[in-house]
Amino acid sequence: MSSKKLLAAAIALAATVFVATAAADHGGRGDHHGHGHGRAILRAHLVGSIPSDPPIHGVLAGGVPWDGGARASLDSRGRFELRVRDLVITGTGNAGQVTSVSASLFCAPDSNPTPAFTTGSVPLSTHGNARIRAHVTVPERCLAPVLLVHPNGGTARYIAATGF
């Protein structure tokens, strides 16, 4: 093989490796799909509460059983998202008198009744669907994180909690 062909093949190989490495790196910022979000620090599945569930950080379970649940995520920049799906009163197929929800994050110990953050309320459909998007202050450290979903703007009760 001539030296010109060998040099051209080496340059082509180097360019291919460079492009593949750059494409796989995404800039090294920990971004999710390159959209400028911080790295995910919490992903949680929430389930509907039942009246016999224990108090969590001093917050009592709702007075009726709830089916359905939610999924939540929090990134290092404070972007919080909660998607509530089919959170309805057991046996009714609807959310009854609950027309809005908010969410709180609690950190250990369980004796601490102060949430790291609580979102504003958003509408809850009669079919038990809602979406909370909020920018929150991320605590420096949070052991044993627990998310609670509260009905109608109050924070004394929860109708869904982190769990399965």
Coordinates of C-alpha atoms in Angstrom, one line a residue:
M1 CA 0.0 0.0 0.0
S2 CA 1.3 3.4 -0.9
S3 CA 2.2 5.9 1.9
K4 CA -0.5 8.3 0.6
K5 CA -3.2 5.6 0.9
L6 CA -1.9 4.5 4.3
L7 CA -2.0 8.1 5.5
A8 CA -5.5 8.6 4.2
A9 CA -6.7 5.4 5.8
A10 CA -5.2 6.5 9.2
I11 CA -6.8 9.9 9.0
A12 CA -10.2 8.4 8.2
L13 CA -9.9 5.9 11.1
A14 CA -8.9 8.7 13.5
A15 CA -11.8 10.9 12.3
T16 CA -14.2 8.0 12.8
V17 CA -13.0 7.3 16.3
F18 CA -13.1 11.1 17.2
V19 CA -16.7 11.4 16.0
A20 CA -17.9 8.2 17.8
T21 CA -16.3 9.3 21.0
A22 CA -17.7 12.8 20.8
A23 CA -21.2 11.4 20.1
A24 CA -21.1 9.1 23.0
D25 CA -19.8 11.7 25.5
H26 CA -22.7 14.2 25.4
G27 CA -20.4 16.9 26.7
G28 CA -19.7 15.1 30.0
R29 CA -22.2 17.3 31.9
G30 CA -24.4 14.5 33.2
D31 CA -27.2 16.0 31.2
H32 CA -30.3 13.9 30.5
H33 CA -30.5 13.5 26.7
G34 CA -28.6 16.8 26.3
H35 CA -31.4 19.0 27.4
G36 CA -29.5 20.9 30.1
H37 CA -31.0 19.1 33.1
G38 CA -28.9 18.1 36.1
R39 CA -28.3 14.5 36.9
A40 CA -31.2 12.5 38.5
I41 CA -30.8 12.3 42.2
L42 CA -34.2 10.8 43.0
R43 CA -36.6 8.6 41.1
A44 CA -39.5 7.2 43.1
H45 CA -42.7 5.2 42.7
L46 CA -45.6 6.2 44.9
V47 CA -48.7 4.1 45.8
G48 CA -52.1 5.1 47.1
S49 CA -52.6 5.1 50.8
I50 CA -55.0 3.1 53.0
P51 CA -56.3 4.4 56.4
S52 CA -54.2 1.8 58.3
D53 CA -50.9 3.1 56.9
P54 CA -48.7 4.6 59.6
P55 CA -48.0 8.3 60.0
I56 CA -45.0 9.3 58.1
H57 CA -43.0 12.3 59.5
G58 CA -46.1 13.1 61.5
V59 CA -48.4 13.2 58.4
L60 CA -51.5 10.9 58.7
A61 CA -52.8 8.7 55.9
G62 CA -56.0 9.7 54.2
G63 CA -59.3 8.6 55.7
V64 CA -60.3 6.4 52.8
P65 CA -58.3 3.8 50.7
W66 CA -56.7 5.0 47.4
D67 CA -55.8 3.0 44.3
G68 CA -53.3 4.1 41.7
G69 CA -50.1 6.0 42.3
A70 CA -47.4 8.2 40.8
R71 CA -43.9 8.4 39.6
A72 CA -41.5 11.2 40.6
S73 CA -38.1 12.5 39.7
L74 CA -35.8 15.2 41.1
D75 CA -32.6 16.3 39.5
S76 CA -29.5 18.0 41.0
R77 CA -30.6 21.4 39.7
G78 CA -33.9 21.2 41.5
R79 CA -36.2 20.2 38.7
F80 CA -39.0 18.1 40.3
E81 CA -41.7 16.3 38.4
L82 CA -44.5 14.1 39.7
R83 CA -47.0 12.3 37.4
V84 CA -50.0 11.1 39.2
R85 CA -51.9 8.3 37.4
D86 CA -55.3 6.9 38.3
L87 CA -55.2 7.9 41.9
V88 CA -58.8 7.3 42.9
I89 CA -60.8 6.3 45.9
T90 CA -60.9 2.5 46.0
G91 CA -64.1 1.1 44.5
T92 CA -65.3 4.4 43.1
G93 CA -63.2 5.0 40.0
N94 CA -62.9 8.7 40.8
A95 CA -61.1 11.1 43.1
G96 CA -64.2 12.1 45.0
Q97 CA -63.9 15.5 46.7
V98 CA -60.2 15.8 46.1
T99 CA -59.7 18.3 43.3
S100 CA -56.0 19.2 43.8
V101 CA -52.8 17.7 45.1
S102 CA -49.4 18.9 46.2
A103 CA -46.2 16.9 47.1
S104 CA -43.7 17.0 49.9
L105 CA -40.2 15.5 50.2
F106 CA -39.1 14.4 53.7
C107 CA -35.7 13.2 54.8
A108 CA -34.6 11.1 57.8
P109 CA -35.1 10.9 60.7
D110 CA -38.8 10.1 60.7
S111 CA -39.2 12.3 63.8
N112 CA -38.4 15.3 61.6
P113 CA -41.9 16.8 60.7
T114 CA -40.4 19.5 58.5
P115 CA -40.3 18.7 54.7
A116 CA -37.3 19.6 52.6
F117 CA -39.8 21.1 50.2
T118 CA -43.6 21.2 49.5
T119 CA -44.8 22.1 46.0
G120 CA -47.8 24.2 45.2
S121 CA -51.1 22.6 44.5
V122 CA -52.1 21.5 41.0
P123 CA -55.5 20.3 39.7
L124 CA -56.4 16.6 40.1
S125 CA -58.8 15.3 37.4
T126 CA -61.8 13.2 38.5
H127 CA -60.0 10.2 37.0
G128 CA -57.1 10.8 39.4
N129 CA -54.5 12.3 37.1
A130 CA -52.2 15.3 37.7
R131 CA -48.8 16.6 36.9
I132 CA -46.6 18.7 39.1
R133 CA -43.6 20.4 37.6
A134 CA -41.7 22.6 40.0
H135 CA -38.3 24.1 40.7
V136 CA -37.4 23.3 44.3
T137 CA -34.4 23.8 46.6
V138 CA -32.5 20.6 46.8
P139 CA -31.4 19.7 50.3
E140 CA -27.6 19.2 50.6
R141 CA -28.2 15.7 52.0
C142 CA -31.3 13.6 52.2
L143 CA -31.2 10.1 53.8
A144 CA -34.2 7.8 53.4
P145 CA -36.2 10.2 51.2
V146 CA -40.0 9.9 51.3
L147 CA -42.4 11.7 48.9
L148 CA -46.0 12.3 50.0
V149 CA -48.9 13.4 47.9
H150 CA -51.3 15.7 49.8
P151 CA -55.0 16.3 49.0
N152 CA -56.6 19.7 48.4
G153 CA -53.7 21.9 49.5
G154 CA -53.4 20.6 53.0
T155 CA -50.3 18.9 54.4
A156 CA -51.7 17.1 57.4
R157 CA -52.7 14.1 55.3
Y158 CA -51.3 12.0 52.5
I159 CA -53.1 10.0 49.9
A160 CA -50.0 8.5 48.2
A161 CA -46.5 7.8 49.4
T162 CA -43.2 6.4 48.2
G163 CA -43.5 2.6 48.2
F164 CA -44.9 -0.4 46.3

